[in-house]
C-alpha cells in the first residue's frame, strides 16, 4: 500500500487556511449590522469624471432605514414624510422643508415613507417634529410608497407594534410623537382625503399630539391655494411648539437646494455615463429578473395600435396593445397601466428659448445637493439641459403661484416685474392667466415677457420648483386570462380650448405622446405636437416601424367578484368602458373553462353610434356564450334622437338593475367621469332603490352606501 498524500495534520492546516480566507473575503457580510443584500439602496449615480478636471459629487453612505438615527447623524430635528403618487405631495414636502430651513432656521429633511422603518416613530424625541404630507389615491387608497406604512399603522385590526415595546400606557405607544398633517385629495371622490384623516385619527389614538390644524387640499378646486392658506397658520403653531418667534422669520436671500456644474468637452470624455432619458436602473439579484414599478419602468414594445373612432369623428381614440412577454409583469382585469410620457418638442424649444438655453441644450451638466445630508436627486445625472426639459421635469403643467412670484426679482423689465408680482400674489389674476388657462411654464413666461424676450433664471431654481415628470395611469382594457402577455389600453387623444383663452389649445401630455407612437407604428405622417419618441439614444426604436414605451402596472381593488356566478352591472360611458372590456373578456374565458357565469350587463354611452361606439363589433362575439349578457347603449348626439345618457337608460331598466343587485346579490361598477356622471349614476341607483324597493330617500341612500361598504359598488373614476 502506498503512503497517503496528506496526513491528519496536513488536513488541519489546510482547513484553517480555507476558513481564514473565507473570513477575510466575506468579512463585510459577516460583520454587517443585519442588513441583507436584498435591502433597497438609494439610487444616486456616482460618476467618474476626467481626473484632470475633477467633479465634486456627493458620495452616499450605506442607506439606513432608521430615520431617527439618520436625523441624529445629520443634526436634523424636523422630518417631512411624504406619500405621493403623482409627485405633488413630494413637492409640497420639499417646499415646506426648505421654507422651514430658510425662514425659521430649522434643521429639516424630507423622507419617502417607503424608505424608512415607520415602527420607529415611538423613538422620535419629543422635541422633534414629524410632518406628514399624504395624498389619497383612487377610492380612498394610500399611494404606492405609503402602502407599507398604511398597512402597519391603519389597516390592521390589532394595535400596531413599534420598536420599544415597553410603554407606561400600552395602548398609547406614541406619546412622545409630535406631528403635523396635510392631506391631498379630490372632493369628487367619495373618500375625500381619507388617508390623511385615518392616519391623523390613528396617531392621536396612539397618544401622539398634532401641532396645529390638519390641512386638506382639494385637487378638484384649488389644491395650491388650499396648501398656501393652510401653511401660514401651520408655521405659527410649529413656531409656538418649537419656541421660535414666528414674526422674526428670516426673509433673506434665497438658499439654493441644488448646485449646477456644467462640464467641458474634456470632462465629458471622462464621464462613465451620461443619461439621456433613462430612469432608475434596477438593482439586480443574481438569478432574478428586474422588478418594474413606479420607480423603474419597463420599455415595452407596442405591436398593435389602431384608431377606434370613425374617420368622420372630430377626435381620435387609440387602442394599443402593449407586449409584456418575458418581462415578469402580471396584471388582472381592472388594474391600471402607467405610461411614462415625455414633453413635446415645441414645449422644450419654447422654454429653452425664453430661458436663453437654445444654444446650450446639449451641454452636459451635473446636479448635486447643497446639503451634504441629502442623498436624493430629482433625476439621474450627469445629463443635458435638453434631457432635463424633455424627459425629467413637467414643463407642460401650469407653474405654481408661489413659483411665479419667486421669479419677480429676475424680471428683465419693470412691466414684467409688475406682472410676475401680480400673478404671484393675486389669486384671481393667477387663476385666469395661468391655472384655468392651463398654460405651460414656457407660455406663461412668453406672455409676461413678450415675444423674443428672455429671462435669466437660475437653473437650480427651475429644478427645485418644477415637479418631476410623472407617469399617467389608464384603466387596462384587457383580461390576463385572455391576453396573458399583452396589456390593452384605450385612450382618447386630448386637446381642447380653455374657456378663458379660447384662441389657445391645450394638449394632453400622455395621450398626444401615444398619438405620436401610433403615427410612427402606422406610418401616418407627421403628428402635431411632435414628440421625440425614439428614446435614449434611439433605444425605443424597433426595426421597421416598431416602437417601445416605458410602462409599469399599478394593481387596483377594482375587481370582479370572486364568485363568477354572481351578476355584474357595469356603467361605462366613453373610455370608461375600458376596464369592462377586460371584465367581459374575463367572464367569457370563465365560460370557456366551464365555470358558471352570472348575468353580465354593460351600460355604454357615447356621442354617436356611427362615430365613437367603442368596440362595437367585439361585444356580440364576447358575450354570445354568457347567459344574460347584453350591452345597453345611450347616444347623446345621435341625429334625430333625443339626447340620452347612461343614467337615462338606468331608469328605463330599473327593474333589471334591482333584480340583479338586490335579489340576486350582484355587483355594481362605475368607470368614467367622477364630477358629473358618477354622481348622477349614484343618485339614479338611490332612486331605483326608492322606486323598486319602496324605500324612503334616507333608507335608499343608506342602502347604496352599504353596497359600497361591502365592496359591491365599486368605482374607477377620474375628474
PDB file of N, CA, C and O in Angstrom, residues 159-219:
ATOM      1  N   UNK A 159     -53.440  46.467  17.599  1.00  0.00           N
ATOM      2  CA  UNK A 159     -52.606  47.614  17.923  1.00  0.00           C
ATOM      3  C   UNK A 159     -51.277  47.480  17.186  1.00  0.00           C
ATOM      4  O   UNK A 159     -50.624  46.437  17.261  1.00  0.00           O
ATOM      5  N   UNK A 160     -50.854  48.503  16.440  1.00  0.00           N
ATOM      6  CA  UNK A 160     -49.587  48.403  15.705  1.00  0.00           C
ATOM      7  C   UNK A 160     -48.408  48.200  16.658  1.00  0.00           C
ATOM      8  O   UNK A 160     -48.388  48.737  17.769  1.00  0.00           O
ATOM      9  N   UNK A 161     -47.433  47.444  16.211  1.00  0.00           N
ATOM     10  CA  UNK A 161     -46.228  47.238  17.014  1.00  0.00           C
ATOM     11  C   UNK A 161     -45.189  48.289  16.667  1.00  0.00           C
ATOM     12  O   UNK A 161     -44.970  48.605  15.501  1.00  0.00           O
ATOM     13  N   UNK A 162     -44.558  48.834  17.693  1.00  0.00           N
ATOM     14  CA  UNK A 162     -43.473  49.777  17.486  1.00  0.00           C
ATOM     15  C   UNK A 162     -42.197  49.206  18.097  1.00  0.00           C
ATOM     16  O   UNK A 162     -42.197  48.101  18.639  1.00  0.00           O
ATOM     17  N   UNK A 163     -41.117  49.953  18.007  1.00  0.00           N
ATOM     18  CA  UNK A 163     -39.804  49.365  18.274  1.00  0.00           C
ATOM     19  C   UNK A 163     -39.524  49.090  19.739  1.00  0.00           C
ATOM     20  O   UNK A 163     -38.901  48.087  20.084  1.00  0.00           O
ATOM     21  N   UNK A 164     -39.973  49.954  20.629  1.00  0.00           N
ATOM     22  CA  UNK A 164     -39.603  49.819  22.040  1.00  0.00           C
ATOM     23  C   UNK A 164     -40.356  48.695  22.730  1.00  0.00           C
ATOM     24  O   UNK A 164     -39.765  47.820  23.363  1.00  0.00           O
ATOM     25  N   UNK A 165     -41.680  48.725  22.619  1.00  0.00           N
ATOM     26  CA  UNK A 165     -42.495  47.654  23.191  1.00  0.00           C
ATOM     27  C   UNK A 165     -42.747  47.779  24.681  1.00  0.00           C
ATOM     28  O   UNK A 165     -43.414  46.941  25.272  1.00  0.00           O
ATOM     29  N   UNK A 166     -42.229  48.826  25.318  1.00  0.00           N
ATOM     30  CA  UNK A 166     -42.415  48.989  26.765  1.00  0.00           C
ATOM     31  C   UNK A 166     -42.857  50.422  27.027  1.00  0.00           C
ATOM     32  O   UNK A 166     -42.069  51.362  26.962  1.00  0.00           O
ATOM     33  N   UNK A 167     -44.153  50.608  27.325  1.00  0.00           N
ATOM     34  CA  UNK A 167     -44.710  51.943  27.479  1.00  0.00           C
ATOM     35  C   UNK A 167     -45.518  52.019  28.771  1.00  0.00           C
ATOM     36  O   UNK A 167     -46.040  51.014  29.249  1.00  0.00           O
ATOM     37  N   UNK A 168     -45.637  53.240  29.308  1.00  0.00           N
ATOM     38  CA  UNK A 168     -46.461  53.426  30.504  1.00  0.00           C
ATOM     39  C   UNK A 168     -47.903  53.028  30.229  1.00  0.00           C
ATOM     40  O   UNK A 168     -48.567  52.415  31.051  1.00  0.00           O
ATOM     41  N   UNK A 169     -48.391  53.409  29.035  1.00  0.00           N
ATOM     42  CA  UNK A 169     -49.734  53.025  28.608  1.00  0.00           C
ATOM     43  C   UNK A 169     -49.577  52.218  27.324  1.00  0.00           C
ATOM     44  O   UNK A 169     -49.209  52.763  26.278  1.00  0.00           O
ATOM     45  N   UNK A 170     -49.837  50.925  27.389  1.00  0.00           N
ATOM     46  CA  UNK A 170     -49.602  50.034  26.249  1.00  0.00           C
ATOM     47  C   UNK A 170     -50.403  50.433  25.023  1.00  0.00           C
ATOM     48  O   UNK A 170     -50.008  50.148  23.888  1.00  0.00           O
ATOM     49  N   UNK A 171     -51.533  51.097  25.230  1.00  0.00           N
ATOM     50  CA  UNK A 171     -52.368  51.485  24.103  1.00  0.00           C
ATOM     51  C   UNK A 171     -51.990  52.856  23.546  1.00  0.00           C
ATOM     52  O   UNK A 171     -52.576  53.304  22.571  1.00  0.00           O
ATOM     53  N   UNK A 172     -51.004  53.504  24.165  1.00  0.00           N
ATOM     54  CA  UNK A 172     -50.557  54.818  23.682  1.00  0.00           C
ATOM     55  C   UNK A 172     -49.027  54.835  23.578  1.00  0.00           C
ATOM     56  O   UNK A 172     -48.339  55.497  24.349  1.00  0.00           O
ATOM     57  N   UNK A 173     -48.502  54.103  22.582  1.00  0.00           N
ATOM     58  CA  UNK A 173     -47.050  53.999  22.443  1.00  0.00           C
ATOM     59  C   UNK A 173     -46.390  55.235  21.825  1.00  0.00           C
ATOM     60  O   UNK A 173     -45.163  55.323  21.796  1.00  0.00           O
ATOM     61  N   UNK A 174     -47.205  56.195  21.331  1.00  0.00           N
ATOM     62  CA  UNK A 174     -46.619  57.330  20.616  1.00  0.00           C
ATOM     63  C   UNK A 174     -46.764  58.647  21.374  1.00  0.00           C
ATOM     64  O   UNK A 174     -46.892  59.718  20.777  1.00  0.00           O
ATOM     65  N   UNK A 175     -46.741  58.591  22.693  1.00  0.00           N
ATOM     66  CA  UNK A 175     -46.932  59.812  23.485  1.00  0.00           C
ATOM     67  C   UNK A 175     -45.811  60.830  23.276  1.00  0.00           C
ATOM     68  O   UNK A 175     -46.012  62.030  23.508  1.00  0.00           O
ATOM     69  N   UNK A 176     -44.645  60.384  22.833  1.00  0.00           N
ATOM     70  CA  UNK A 176     -43.540  61.317  22.579  1.00  0.00           C
ATOM     71  C   UNK A 176     -43.650  62.010  21.224  1.00  0.00           C
ATOM     72  O   UNK A 176     -42.952  62.996  20.972  1.00  0.00           O
ATOM     73  N   UNK A 177     -44.510  61.491  20.352  1.00  0.00           N
ATOM     74  CA  UNK A 177     -44.543  61.970  18.964  1.00  0.00           C
ATOM     75  C   UNK A 177     -45.369  63.247  18.822  1.00  0.00           C
ATOM     76  O   UNK A 177     -46.531  63.307  19.233  1.00  0.00           O
ATOM     77  N   UNK A 178     -44.783  64.265  18.216  1.00  0.00           N
ATOM     78  CA  UNK A 178     -45.492  65.483  17.832  1.00  0.00           C
ATOM     79  C   UNK A 178     -45.453  65.563  16.300  1.00  0.00           C
ATOM     80  O   UNK A 178     -44.395  65.351  15.698  1.00  0.00           O
ATOM     81  N   UNK A 179     -46.595  65.876  15.705  1.00  0.00           N
ATOM     82  CA  UNK A 179     -46.647  65.793  14.248  1.00  0.00           C
ATOM     83  C   UNK A 179     -47.558  66.875  13.664  1.00  0.00           C
ATOM     84  O   UNK A 179     -48.399  67.476  14.341  1.00  0.00           O
ATOM     85  N   UNK A 180     -47.370  67.084  12.362  1.00  0.00           N
ATOM     86  CA  UNK A 180     -48.187  67.994  11.559  1.00  0.00           C
ATOM     87  C   UNK A 180     -48.775  67.166  10.424  1.00  0.00           C
ATOM     88  O   UNK A 180     -48.129  66.225   9.935  1.00  0.00           O
ATOM     89  N   UNK A 181     -49.995  67.507   9.974  1.00  0.00           N
ATOM     90  CA  UNK A 181     -50.650  66.695   8.948  1.00  0.00           C
ATOM     91  C   UNK A 181     -51.247  67.575   7.844  1.00  0.00           C
ATOM     92  O   UNK A 181     -51.974  68.528   8.120  1.00  0.00           O
ATOM     93  N   UNK A 182     -50.909  67.220   6.591  1.00  0.00           N
ATOM     94  CA  UNK A 182     -51.568  67.832   5.431  1.00  0.00           C
ATOM     95  C   UNK A 182     -51.922  66.732   4.456  1.00  0.00           C
ATOM     96  O   UNK A 182     -51.102  65.859   4.150  1.00  0.00           O
ATOM     97  N   UNK A 183     -53.168  66.771   3.945  1.00  0.00           N
ATOM     98  CA  UNK A 183     -53.627  65.760   3.011  1.00  0.00           C
ATOM     99  C   UNK A 183     -53.970  66.347   1.656  1.00  0.00           C
ATOM    100  O   UNK A 183     -54.415  67.500   1.547  1.00  0.00           O
ATOM    101  N   UNK A 184     -53.776  65.536   0.619  1.00  0.00           N
ATOM    102  CA  UNK A 184     -54.122  65.932  -0.742  1.00  0.00           C
ATOM    103  C   UNK A 184     -55.194  64.971  -1.247  1.00  0.00           C
ATOM    104  O   UNK A 184     -55.012  63.749  -1.203  1.00  0.00           O
ATOM    105  N   UNK A 185     -56.317  65.520  -1.701  1.00  0.00           N
ATOM    106  CA  UNK A 185     -57.412  64.678  -2.170  1.00  0.00           C
ATOM    107  C   UNK A 185     -58.222  65.374  -3.239  1.00  0.00           C
ATOM    108  O   UNK A 185     -57.810  66.390  -3.799  1.00  0.00           O
ATOM    109  N   UNK A 186     -59.398  64.817  -3.514  1.00  0.00           N
ATOM    110  CA  UNK A 186     -60.277  65.361  -4.548  1.00  0.00           C
ATOM    111  C   UNK A 186     -61.716  65.145  -4.104  1.00  0.00           C
ATOM    112  O   UNK A 186     -62.131  64.006  -3.878  1.00  0.00           O
ATOM    113  N   UNK A 187     -62.471  66.226  -3.968  1.00  0.00           N
ATOM    114  CA  UNK A 187     -63.812  66.131  -3.409  1.00  0.00           C
ATOM    115  C   UNK A 187     -64.811  65.425  -4.316  1.00  0.00           C
ATOM    116  O   UNK A 187     -65.919  65.117  -3.883  1.00  0.00           O
ATOM    117  N   UNK A 188     -64.444  65.187  -5.564  1.00  0.00           N
ATOM    118  CA  UNK A 188     -65.357  64.444  -6.433  1.00  0.00           C
ATOM    119  C   UNK A 188     -65.366  62.963  -6.080  1.00  0.00           C
ATOM    120  O   UNK A 188     -66.246  62.231  -6.530  1.00  0.00           O
ATOM    121  N   UNK A 189     -64.402  62.535  -5.276  1.00  0.00           N
ATOM    122  CA  UNK A 189     -64.351  61.143  -4.831  1.00  0.00           C
ATOM    123  C   UNK A 189     -65.038  61.016  -3.481  1.00  0.00           C
ATOM    124  O   UNK A 189     -64.984  61.922  -2.646  1.00  0.00           O
ATOM    125  N   UNK A 190     -65.666  59.872  -3.274  1.00  0.00           N
ATOM    126  CA  UNK A 190     -66.390  59.650  -2.026  1.00  0.00           C
ATOM    127  C   UNK A 190     -65.461  59.705  -0.820  1.00  0.00           C
ATOM    128  O   UNK A 190     -65.791  60.266   0.218  1.00  0.00           O
ATOM    129  N   UNK A 191     -64.266  59.116  -0.961  1.00  0.00           N
ATOM    130  CA  UNK A 191     -63.352  59.009   0.178  1.00  0.00           C
ATOM    131  C   UNK A 191     -62.350  60.169   0.167  1.00  0.00           C
ATOM    132  O   UNK A 191     -61.141  59.965   0.142  1.00  0.00           O
ATOM    133  N   UNK A 192     -62.883  61.386   0.207  1.00  0.00           N
ATOM    134  CA  UNK A 192     -62.039  62.573   0.128  1.00  0.00           C
ATOM    135  C   UNK A 192     -61.042  62.625   1.278  1.00  0.00           C
ATOM    136  O   UNK A 192     -61.409  62.603   2.448  1.00  0.00           O
ATOM    137  N   UNK A 193     -59.753  62.656   0.932  1.00  0.00           N
ATOM    138  CA  UNK A 193     -58.666  62.783   1.911  1.00  0.00           C
ATOM    139  C   UNK A 193     -58.743  61.753   3.036  1.00  0.00           C
ATOM    140  O   UNK A 193     -58.342  62.028   4.177  1.00  0.00           O
ATOM    141  N   UNK A 194     -59.233  60.567   2.713  1.00  0.00           N
ATOM    142  CA  UNK A 194     -59.424  59.561   3.766  1.00  0.00           C
ATOM    143  C   UNK A 194     -58.100  59.058   4.337  1.00  0.00           C
ATOM    144  O   UNK A 194     -58.043  58.655   5.502  1.00  0.00           O
ATOM    145  N   UNK A 195     -57.030  59.093   3.555  1.00  0.00           N
ATOM    146  CA  UNK A 195     -55.747  58.594   4.062  1.00  0.00           C
ATOM    147  C   UNK A 195     -55.228  59.495   5.177  1.00  0.00           C
ATOM    148  O   UNK A 195     -54.894  59.029   6.269  1.00  0.00           O
ATOM    149  N   UNK A 196     -55.163  60.806   4.936  1.00  0.00           N
ATOM    150  CA  UNK A 196     -54.637  61.698   5.981  1.00  0.00           C
ATOM    151  C   UNK A 196     -55.566  61.725   7.190  1.00  0.00           C
ATOM    152  O   UNK A 196     -55.111  61.806   8.331  1.00  0.00           O
ATOM    153  N   UNK A 197     -56.863  61.637   6.949  1.00  0.00           N
ATOM    154  CA  UNK A 197     -57.812  61.636   8.067  1.00  0.00           C
ATOM    155  C   UNK A 197     -57.641  60.382   8.929  1.00  0.00           C
ATOM    156  O   UNK A 197     -57.650  60.460  10.157  1.00  0.00           O
ATOM    157  N   UNK A 198     -57.494  59.244   8.268  1.00  0.00           N
ATOM    158  CA  UNK A 198     -57.348  57.990   9.018  1.00  0.00           C
ATOM    159  C   UNK A 198     -56.029  57.939   9.774  1.00  0.00           C
ATOM    160  O   UNK A 198     -55.973  57.498  10.923  1.00  0.00           O
ATOM    161  N   UNK A 199     -54.940  58.386   9.123  1.00  0.00           N
ATOM    162  CA  UNK A 199     -53.633  58.402   9.788  1.00  0.00           C
ATOM    163  C   UNK A 199     -53.660  59.369  10.967  1.00  0.00           C
ATOM    164  O   UNK A 199     -53.157  59.064  12.053  1.00  0.00           O
ATOM    165  N   UNK A 200     -54.250  60.537  10.757  1.00  0.00           N
ATOM    166  CA  UNK A 200     -54.360  61.529  11.826  1.00  0.00           C
ATOM    167  C   UNK A 200     -55.124  60.954  13.022  1.00  0.00           C
ATOM    168  O   UNK A 200     -54.685  61.068  14.181  1.00  0.00           O
ATOM    169  N   UNK A 201     -56.240  60.328  12.751  1.00  0.00           N
ATOM    170  CA  UNK A 201     -57.055  59.741  13.814  1.00  0.00           C
ATOM    171  C   UNK A 201     -56.294  58.651  14.557  1.00  0.00           C
ATOM    172  O   UNK A 201     -56.321  58.574  15.792  1.00  0.00           O
ATOM    173  N   UNK A 202     -55.562  57.807  13.799  1.00  0.00           N
ATOM    174  CA  UNK A 202     -54.851  56.698  14.428  1.00  0.00           C
ATOM    175  C   UNK A 202     -53.667  57.197  15.262  1.00  0.00           C
ATOM    176  O   UNK A 202     -53.424  56.699  16.373  1.00  0.00           O
ATOM    177  N   UNK A 203     -52.932  58.176  14.749  1.00  0.00           N
ATOM    178  CA  UNK A 203     -51.800  58.719  15.510  1.00  0.00           C
ATOM    179  C   UNK A 203     -52.271  59.317  16.841  1.00  0.00           C
ATOM    180  O   UNK A 203     -51.654  59.104  17.882  1.00  0.00           O
ATOM    181  N   UNK A 204     -53.377  60.058  16.781  1.00  0.00           N
ATOM    182  CA  UNK A 204     -53.930  60.643  18.003  1.00  0.00           C
ATOM    183  C   UNK A 204     -54.365  59.559  18.980  1.00  0.00           C
ATOM    184  O   UNK A 204     -54.111  59.643  20.193  1.00  0.00           O
ATOM    185  N   UNK A 205     -55.002  58.528  18.450  1.00  0.00           N
ATOM    186  CA  UNK A 205     -55.465  57.422  19.289  1.00  0.00           C
ATOM    187  C   UNK A 205     -54.291  56.723  19.975  1.00  0.00           C
ATOM    188  O   UNK A 205     -54.410  56.221  21.103  1.00  0.00           O
ATOM    189  N   UNK A 206     -53.139  56.712  19.293  1.00  0.00           N
ATOM    190  CA  UNK A 206     -51.955  56.048  19.836  1.00  0.00           C
ATOM    191  C   UNK A 206     -51.142  56.967  20.757  1.00  0.00           C
ATOM    192  O   UNK A 206     -50.049  56.597  21.180  1.00  0.00           O
ATOM    193  N   UNK A 207     -51.684  58.151  21.042  1.00  0.00           N
ATOM    194  CA  UNK A 207     -51.043  59.026  22.019  1.00  0.00           C
ATOM    195  C   UNK A 207     -50.247  60.176  21.456  1.00  0.00           C
ATOM    196  O   UNK A 207     -49.728  60.994  22.216  1.00  0.00           O
ATOM    197  N   UNK A 208     -50.122  60.264  20.118  1.00  0.00           N
ATOM    198  CA  UNK A 208     -49.352  61.349  19.516  1.00  0.00           C
ATOM    199  C   UNK A 208     -50.129  62.667  19.612  1.00  0.00           C
ATOM    200  O   UNK A 208     -51.351  62.676  19.765  1.00  0.00           O
ATOM    201  N   UNK A 209     -49.406  63.778  19.487  1.00  0.00           N
ATOM    202  CA  UNK A 209     -50.013  65.108  19.581  1.00  0.00           C
ATOM    203  C   UNK A 209     -49.840  65.844  18.259  1.00  0.00           C
ATOM    204  O   UNK A 209     -48.708  66.047  17.801  1.00  0.00           O
ATOM    205  N   UNK A 210     -50.968  66.241  17.671  1.00  0.00           N
ATOM    206  CA  UNK A 210     -50.885  67.018  16.430  1.00  0.00           C
ATOM    207  C   UNK A 210     -50.639  68.481  16.755  1.00  0.00           C
ATOM    208  O   UNK A 210     -51.252  69.041  17.667  1.00  0.00           O
ATOM    209  N   UNK A 211     -49.757  69.105  15.992  1.00  0.00           N
ATOM    210  CA  UNK A 211     -49.455  70.523  16.139  1.00  0.00           C
ATOM    211  C   UNK A 211     -50.226  71.283  15.062  1.00  0.00           C
ATOM    212  O   UNK A 211     -50.045  71.037  13.871  1.00  0.00           O
ATOM    213  N   UNK A 212     -51.093  72.192  15.463  1.00  0.00           N
ATOM    214  CA  UNK A 212     -51.888  72.955  14.502  1.00  0.00           C
ATOM    215  C   UNK A 212     -53.050  72.145  13.952  1.00  0.00           C
ATOM    216  O   UNK A 212     -53.275  70.992  14.322  1.00  0.00           O
ATOM    217  N   UNK A 213     -53.776  72.768  13.037  1.00  0.00           N
ATOM    218  CA  UNK A 213     -54.920  72.109  12.411  1.00  0.00           C
ATOM    219  C   UNK A 213     -54.462  71.216  11.271  1.00  0.00           C
ATOM    220  O   UNK A 213     -53.465  71.503  10.599  1.00  0.00           O
ATOM    221  N   UNK A 214     -55.206  70.123  11.069  1.00  0.00           N
ATOM    222  CA  UNK A 214     -54.924  69.277   9.902  1.00  0.00           C
ATOM    223  C   UNK A 214     -55.316  70.039   8.639  1.00  0.00           C
ATOM    224  O   UNK A 214     -56.403  70.600   8.551  1.00  0.00           O
ATOM    225  N   UNK A 215     -54.407  70.061   7.665  1.00  0.00           N
ATOM    226  CA  UNK A 215     -54.707  70.722   6.396  1.00  0.00           C
ATOM    227  C   UNK A 215     -55.206  69.725   5.372  1.00  0.00           C
ATOM    228  O   UNK A 215     -54.775  68.568   5.349  1.00  0.00           O
ATOM    229  N   UNK A 216     -56.129  70.186   4.521  1.00  0.00           N
ATOM    230  CA  UNK A 216     -56.653  69.328   3.458  1.00  0.00           C
ATOM    231  C   UNK A 216     -56.749  70.136   2.175  1.00  0.00           C
ATOM    232  O   UNK A 216     -57.328  71.223   2.159  1.00  0.00           O
ATOM    233  N   UNK A 217     -56.170  69.600   1.104  1.00  0.00           N
ATOM    234  CA  UNK A 217     -56.214  70.252  -0.189  1.00  0.00           C
ATOM    235  C   UNK A 217     -57.132  69.511  -1.140  1.00  0.00           C
ATOM    236  O   UNK A 217     -57.151  68.281  -1.156  1.00  0.00           O
ATOM    237  N   UNK A 218     -57.887  70.272  -1.944  1.00  0.00           N
ATOM    238  CA  UNK A 218     -58.847  69.699  -2.883  1.00  0.00           C
ATOM    239  C   UNK A 218     -58.370  69.925  -4.308  1.00  0.00           C
ATOM    240  O   UNK A 218     -58.367  71.058  -4.798  1.00  0.00           O
ATOM    241  N   UNK A 219     -57.994  68.848  -4.971  1.00  0.00           N
ATOM    242  CA  UNK A 219     -57.483  68.951  -6.333  1.00  0.00           C
ATOM    243  C   UNK A 219     -58.579  69.313  -7.328  1.00  0.00           C
ATOM    244  O   UNK A 219     -58.298  69.748  -8.439  1.00  0.00           O
TER     245      UNK A 219
END
